[in-house]
XYZ file of C-alpha atoms in Angstrom:
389
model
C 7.777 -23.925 3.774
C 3.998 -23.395 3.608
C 2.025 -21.307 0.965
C -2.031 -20.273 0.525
C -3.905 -19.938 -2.192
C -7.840 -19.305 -3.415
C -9.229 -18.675 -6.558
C -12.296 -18.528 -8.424
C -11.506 -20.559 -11.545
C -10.777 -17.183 -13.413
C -8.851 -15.499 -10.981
C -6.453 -16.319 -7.771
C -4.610 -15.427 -5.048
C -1.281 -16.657 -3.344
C 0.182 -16.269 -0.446
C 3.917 -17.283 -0.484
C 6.416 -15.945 1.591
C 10.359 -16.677 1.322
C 11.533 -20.042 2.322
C 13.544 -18.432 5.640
C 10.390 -16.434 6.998
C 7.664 -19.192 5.836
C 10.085 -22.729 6.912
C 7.347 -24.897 8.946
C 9.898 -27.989 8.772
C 12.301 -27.228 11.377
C 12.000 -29.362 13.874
C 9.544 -27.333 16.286
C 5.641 -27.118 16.065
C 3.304 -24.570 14.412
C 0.115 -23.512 14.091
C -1.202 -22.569 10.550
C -4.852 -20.618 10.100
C -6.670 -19.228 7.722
C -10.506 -17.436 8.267
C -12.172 -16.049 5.522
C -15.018 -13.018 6.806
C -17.499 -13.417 3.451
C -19.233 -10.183 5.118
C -15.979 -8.099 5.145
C -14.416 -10.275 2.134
C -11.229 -10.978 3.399
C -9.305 -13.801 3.966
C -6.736 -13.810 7.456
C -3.649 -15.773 7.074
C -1.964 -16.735 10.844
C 0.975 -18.260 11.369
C 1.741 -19.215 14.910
C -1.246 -17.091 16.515
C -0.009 -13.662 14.723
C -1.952 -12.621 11.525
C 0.654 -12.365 8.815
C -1.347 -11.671 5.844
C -4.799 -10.089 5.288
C -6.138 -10.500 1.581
C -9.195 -8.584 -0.098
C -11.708 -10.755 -1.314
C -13.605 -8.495 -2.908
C -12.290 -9.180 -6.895
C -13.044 -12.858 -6.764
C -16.259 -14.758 -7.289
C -17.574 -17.698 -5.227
C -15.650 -19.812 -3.784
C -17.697 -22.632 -3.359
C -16.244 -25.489 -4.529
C -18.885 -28.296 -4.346
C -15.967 -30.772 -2.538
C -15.093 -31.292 0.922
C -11.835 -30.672 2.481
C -9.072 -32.768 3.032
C -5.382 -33.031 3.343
C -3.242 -33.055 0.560
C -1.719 -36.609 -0.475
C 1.170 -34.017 -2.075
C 2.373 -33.630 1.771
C 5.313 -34.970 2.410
C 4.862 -37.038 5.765
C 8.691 -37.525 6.279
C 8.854 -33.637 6.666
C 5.570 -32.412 8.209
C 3.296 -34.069 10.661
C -0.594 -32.813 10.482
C -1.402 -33.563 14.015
C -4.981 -31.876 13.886
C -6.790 -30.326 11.046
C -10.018 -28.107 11.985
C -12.690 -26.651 10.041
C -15.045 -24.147 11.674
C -17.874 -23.157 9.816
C -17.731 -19.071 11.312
C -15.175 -16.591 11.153
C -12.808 -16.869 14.206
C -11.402 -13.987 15.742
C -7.923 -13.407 15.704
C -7.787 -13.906 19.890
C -9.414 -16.704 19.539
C -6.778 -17.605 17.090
C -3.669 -16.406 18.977
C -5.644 -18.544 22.615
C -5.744 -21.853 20.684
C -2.133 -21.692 19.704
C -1.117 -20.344 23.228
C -3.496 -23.372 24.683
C -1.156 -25.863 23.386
C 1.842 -23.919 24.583
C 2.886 -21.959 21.674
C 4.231 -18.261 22.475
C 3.122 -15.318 20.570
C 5.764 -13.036 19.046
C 4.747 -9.308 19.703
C 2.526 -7.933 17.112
C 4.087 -4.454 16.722
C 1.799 -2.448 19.014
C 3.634 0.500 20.689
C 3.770 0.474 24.264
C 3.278 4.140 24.589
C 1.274 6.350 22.017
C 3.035 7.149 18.511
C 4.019 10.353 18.153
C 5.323 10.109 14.875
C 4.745 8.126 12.010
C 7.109 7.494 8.824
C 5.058 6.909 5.487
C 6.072 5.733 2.368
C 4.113 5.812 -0.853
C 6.372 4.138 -3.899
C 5.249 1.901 -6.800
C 7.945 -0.397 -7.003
C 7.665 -1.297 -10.788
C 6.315 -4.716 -12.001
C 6.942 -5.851 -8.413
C 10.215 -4.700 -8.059
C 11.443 -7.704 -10.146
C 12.450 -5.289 -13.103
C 16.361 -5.957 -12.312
C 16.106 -9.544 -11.985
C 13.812 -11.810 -8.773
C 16.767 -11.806 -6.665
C 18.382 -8.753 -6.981
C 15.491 -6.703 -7.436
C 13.169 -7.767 -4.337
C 16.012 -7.429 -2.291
C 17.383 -3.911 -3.652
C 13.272 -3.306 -2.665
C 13.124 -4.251 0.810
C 16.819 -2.656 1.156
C 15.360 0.821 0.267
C 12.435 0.784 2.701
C 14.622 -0.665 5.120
C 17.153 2.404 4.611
C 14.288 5.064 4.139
C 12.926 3.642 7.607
C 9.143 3.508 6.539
C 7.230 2.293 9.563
C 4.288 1.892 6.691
C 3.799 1.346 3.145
C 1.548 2.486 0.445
C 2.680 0.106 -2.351
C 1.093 -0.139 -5.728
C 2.960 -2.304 -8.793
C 2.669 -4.889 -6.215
C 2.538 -7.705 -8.753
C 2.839 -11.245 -6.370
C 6.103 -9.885 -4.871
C 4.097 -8.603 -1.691
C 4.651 -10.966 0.640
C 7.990 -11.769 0.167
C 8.776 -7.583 0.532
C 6.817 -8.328 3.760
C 8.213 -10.933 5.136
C 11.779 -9.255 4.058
C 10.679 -5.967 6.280
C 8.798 -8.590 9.311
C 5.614 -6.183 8.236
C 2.144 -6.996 8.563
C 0.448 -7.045 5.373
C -2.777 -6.368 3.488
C -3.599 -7.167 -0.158
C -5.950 -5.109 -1.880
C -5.478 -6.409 -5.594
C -2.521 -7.566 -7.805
C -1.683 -3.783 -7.649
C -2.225 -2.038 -4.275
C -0.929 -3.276 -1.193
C -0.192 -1.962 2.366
C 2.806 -2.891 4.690
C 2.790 -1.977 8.709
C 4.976 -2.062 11.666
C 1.638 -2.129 13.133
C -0.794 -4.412 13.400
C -3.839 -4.202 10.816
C -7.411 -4.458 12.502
C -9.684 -3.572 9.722
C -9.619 -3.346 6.132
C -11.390 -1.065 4.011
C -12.606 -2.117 -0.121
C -13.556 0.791 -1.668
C -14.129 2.038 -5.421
C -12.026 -0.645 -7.651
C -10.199 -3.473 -6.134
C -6.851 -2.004 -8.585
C -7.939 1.562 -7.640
C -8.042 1.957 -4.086
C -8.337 0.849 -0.701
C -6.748 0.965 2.400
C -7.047 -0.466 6.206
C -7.352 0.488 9.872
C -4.500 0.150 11.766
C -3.494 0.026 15.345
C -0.142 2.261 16.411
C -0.476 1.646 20.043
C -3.732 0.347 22.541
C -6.394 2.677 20.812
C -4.389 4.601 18.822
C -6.109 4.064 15.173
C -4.909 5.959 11.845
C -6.221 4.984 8.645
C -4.164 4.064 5.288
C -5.003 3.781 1.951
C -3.200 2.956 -1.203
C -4.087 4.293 -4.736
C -3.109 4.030 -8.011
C -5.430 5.915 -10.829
C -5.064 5.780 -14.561
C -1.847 6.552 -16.463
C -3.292 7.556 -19.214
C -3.497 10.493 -20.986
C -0.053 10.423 -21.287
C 0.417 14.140 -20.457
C 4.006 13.904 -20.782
C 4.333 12.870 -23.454
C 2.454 15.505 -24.953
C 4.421 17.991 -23.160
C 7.971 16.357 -24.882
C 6.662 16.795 -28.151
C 7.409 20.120 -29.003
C 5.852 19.580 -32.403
C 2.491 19.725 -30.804
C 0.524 22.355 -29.871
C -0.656 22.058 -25.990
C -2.642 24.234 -24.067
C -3.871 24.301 -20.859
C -7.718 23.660 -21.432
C -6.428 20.692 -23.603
C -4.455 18.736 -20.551
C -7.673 19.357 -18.438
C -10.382 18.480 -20.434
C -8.207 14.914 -20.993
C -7.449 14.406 -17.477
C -11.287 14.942 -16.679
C -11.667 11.707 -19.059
C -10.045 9.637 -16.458
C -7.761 10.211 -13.534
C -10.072 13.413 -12.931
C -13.553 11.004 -12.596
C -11.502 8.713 -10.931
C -10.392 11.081 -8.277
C -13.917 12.038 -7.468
C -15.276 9.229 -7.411
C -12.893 8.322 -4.651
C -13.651 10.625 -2.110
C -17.428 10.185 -2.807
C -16.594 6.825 -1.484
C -13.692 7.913 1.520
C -15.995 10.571 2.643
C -17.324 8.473 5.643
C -13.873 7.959 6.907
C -13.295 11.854 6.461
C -15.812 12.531 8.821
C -14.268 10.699 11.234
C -10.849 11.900 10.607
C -10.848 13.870 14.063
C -11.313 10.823 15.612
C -9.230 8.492 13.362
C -6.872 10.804 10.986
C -6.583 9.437 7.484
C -3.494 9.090 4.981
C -3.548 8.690 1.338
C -0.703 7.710 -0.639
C -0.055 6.447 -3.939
C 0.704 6.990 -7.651
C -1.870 9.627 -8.982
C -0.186 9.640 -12.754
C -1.178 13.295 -12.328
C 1.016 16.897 -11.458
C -0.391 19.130 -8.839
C -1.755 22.523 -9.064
C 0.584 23.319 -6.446
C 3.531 22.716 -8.975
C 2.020 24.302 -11.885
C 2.443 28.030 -11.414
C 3.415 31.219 -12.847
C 6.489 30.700 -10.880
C 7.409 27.382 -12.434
C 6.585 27.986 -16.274
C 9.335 27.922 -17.454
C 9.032 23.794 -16.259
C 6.126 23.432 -18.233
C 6.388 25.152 -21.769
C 4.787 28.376 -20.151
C 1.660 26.925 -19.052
C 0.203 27.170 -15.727
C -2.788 24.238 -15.090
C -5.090 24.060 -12.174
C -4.790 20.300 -12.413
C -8.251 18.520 -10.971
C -6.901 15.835 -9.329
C -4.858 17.591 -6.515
C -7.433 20.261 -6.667
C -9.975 17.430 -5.648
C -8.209 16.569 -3.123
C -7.668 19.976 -1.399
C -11.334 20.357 -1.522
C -12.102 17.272 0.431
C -9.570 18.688 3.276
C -6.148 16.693 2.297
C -2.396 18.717 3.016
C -0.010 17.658 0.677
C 2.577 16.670 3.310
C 5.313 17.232 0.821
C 4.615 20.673 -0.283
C 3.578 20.943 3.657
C 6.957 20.885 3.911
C 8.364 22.376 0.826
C 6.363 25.283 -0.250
C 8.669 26.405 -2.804
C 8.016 23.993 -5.883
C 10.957 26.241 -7.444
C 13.230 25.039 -4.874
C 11.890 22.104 -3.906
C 10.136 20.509 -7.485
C 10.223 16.722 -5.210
C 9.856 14.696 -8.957
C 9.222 11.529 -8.390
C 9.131 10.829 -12.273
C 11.523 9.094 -13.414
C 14.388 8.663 -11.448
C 15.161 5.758 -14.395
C 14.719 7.439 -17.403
C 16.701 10.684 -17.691
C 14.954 11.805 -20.580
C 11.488 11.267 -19.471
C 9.484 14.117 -19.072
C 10.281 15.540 -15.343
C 7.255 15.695 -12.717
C 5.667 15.043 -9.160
C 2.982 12.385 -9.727
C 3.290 10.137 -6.602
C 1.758 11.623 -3.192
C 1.158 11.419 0.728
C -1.768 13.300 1.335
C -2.842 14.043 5.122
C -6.639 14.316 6.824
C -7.795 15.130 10.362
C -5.724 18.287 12.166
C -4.020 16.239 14.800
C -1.813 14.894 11.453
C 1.099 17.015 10.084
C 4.214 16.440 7.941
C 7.845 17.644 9.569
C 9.749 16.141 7.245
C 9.226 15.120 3.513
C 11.874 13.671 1.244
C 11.943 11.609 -2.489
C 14.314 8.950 -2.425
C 15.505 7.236 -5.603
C 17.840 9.434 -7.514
C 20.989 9.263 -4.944
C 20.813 4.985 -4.701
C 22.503 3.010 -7.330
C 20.589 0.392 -9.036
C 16.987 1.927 -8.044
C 14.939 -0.940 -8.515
C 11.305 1.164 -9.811
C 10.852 3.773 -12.588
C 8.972 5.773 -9.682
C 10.965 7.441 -7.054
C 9.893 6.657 -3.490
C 7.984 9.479 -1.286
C 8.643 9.632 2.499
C 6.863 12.001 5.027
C 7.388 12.103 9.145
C 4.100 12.568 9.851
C 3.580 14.018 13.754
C 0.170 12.721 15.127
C -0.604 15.403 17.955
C -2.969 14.498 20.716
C -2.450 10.670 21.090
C -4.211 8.863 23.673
């Protein structure tokens, strides 16, 4: 099998997929690439002309070594012959890539694009726990690629990421971006630009391509878990109040929030052009959930939370209360389908920008599949994209 790896003496990255999906020893020929962008800070992984992998850059330091390259005297010769190593100082396309390996008569596999435009998109947003290894390596990575293979997410807002990445995406045959030991993002489609904004374990997100043209941008979050607002509201010792639980989320996951879509806003503009999606674990309930009608949830209090209030203002739907209005009927908790007595709430979202994006259907998965392998239920959305080229 083959792996790839870059640090910066303090900090580094890996690349490993599962011995089935990465096997180079098998008797046939390959082509193995990497091209790191410095400008964009990203590395591109390719493996027989199709990019497999796309890693952010942006949390390491230099990565000048001071030595030149060479190959490996740990190679084993008996199982892999090196037939021609190249290193081009500039950043080489990816068809450039895929023409080299079809120039010495490799085939590439298709790449996912749709033949016809995408009418319909399935999103997932889960954190997966500790990188879905909570339950044991074996048993929980595959219980993880089972349930996105059963909830039939085309894409992937992951966050708890935590080195299990590519093997999930190799599992699923998904193209895959790294953002940080935390946030990741896995696509049917093929990704054609990535996007580093705010903090590398934060956010960011990437550009990808549905069908020729087609673009839709999709970002991954994760923002602070603490306060621990649950916690406070378990404790029935303690007196909580609903300018309390504000002015402490303000202290973090409300900043945080802001900050955010001070950086998204360019791609917001654009988001009649190329609509955006936003999904992740915000650690923080919604206003929408929060009212007079659903008190009785809360200890009587109704809170204008900031965080999903932020992100009305800056034009997101919240593509599962799109869909279920009622928060009475509907409450869609996504914590903690592993702890019954953990304090009950909706804290992961999909949030939708640009009006040719809307949400049909919106459903949590977790608390109906034995051995759930994340304290986070998973959130799924159909999102309809009208008006596709």
């Amino acid at each position: 099998a083959w792996a790839w790896n870059v640090g910066d003496r303090e900090n580094r990255l890996d690349y490993r997929p599962p011995s089935v999906s990465g096997m180079i020893a098998d008797g046939t020929r390959h082509m193995l690439a990497f091209s790191v962008d410095p400008a964009a800070a990203e590395a591109r992984l390719y493996r027989d002309g199709v990019n497999v992998a796309t890693y952010s850059l942006s949390g390491l330091g230099s990565l000048a070594s001071g030595t030149a390259a060479k190959v490996s005297e740990l190679i084993d010769g008996d199982q892999v012959d090196i037939e021609d190593l190249q290193i081009v100082p500039r950043v080489i396309p990816a068809d450039q890539i895929q023409q080299r390996w079809q120039a010495g008569g490799g085939t590439v596999n298709d790449e996912g694009l749709s033949p016809s435009p995408v009418r319909r998109l399935r999103v997932m947003a889960w954190n997966i726990w500790h990188g879905g290894r909570r339950d044991g390596n074996e048993a929980g990575l595959s219980a993880t690629i089972e349930a996105i293979k059963t909830a039939g997410a085309d894409v992937v807002a992951m966050q708890e990421t935590y080195g299990s990445g590519a093997h999930i995406a190799a599992g699923l045959g998904y193209h895959y971006y790294l953002r940080s030991s935390n946030l990741s993002v896995m696509s049917r489609y093929p990704i054609r630009q990535t996007h580093d904004l705010y903090e590398p374990f934060r956010f960011g997100g990437v550009t990808l391509e549905l069908s020729r043209g087609q673009l839709v941008r999709l970002f991954s979050l994760w923002i602070h878990y603490l306060p621990d607002y649950g916690g406070r509201m378990k404790d029935l010792q303690e007196q909580v109040t609903s300018a309390l639980l504000l002015a402490e989320e303000m202290e973090t996951r409300g900043q945080e929030i802001e900050d955010i879509l001070t950086q998204l806003a360019p791609y917001l503009s654009e988001s009649e052009q190329i609509p955006v999606i936003v999904g992740g674990d915000f650690n923080s309930p919604s206003h929408l959930d929060w009212r007079q009608d659903t008190a009785f949830r809360h200890r009587e209090l109704v809170v204008d939370w900031p965080v999903s209030l932020s992100m009305k203002a800056a034009g997101f739907l919240d593509a599962f209360r799109e869909v279920h209005p009622d928060p009475v009927q509907a409450p869609g908790f996504t914590w903690s389908p592993k702890f019954a007595s953990s304090w009950k709430d909706r804290i992961d979202y999909i949030y939708l920008h640009g009006s040719s994006l809307s949400a049909s259907q919106a459903e949590v998965y977790g608390y109906e599949t034995p051995n759930w392998p994340s304290d986070h239920a998973a959130v799924v959305v159909d999102v309809d994209i009208a008006g596709a080229p």
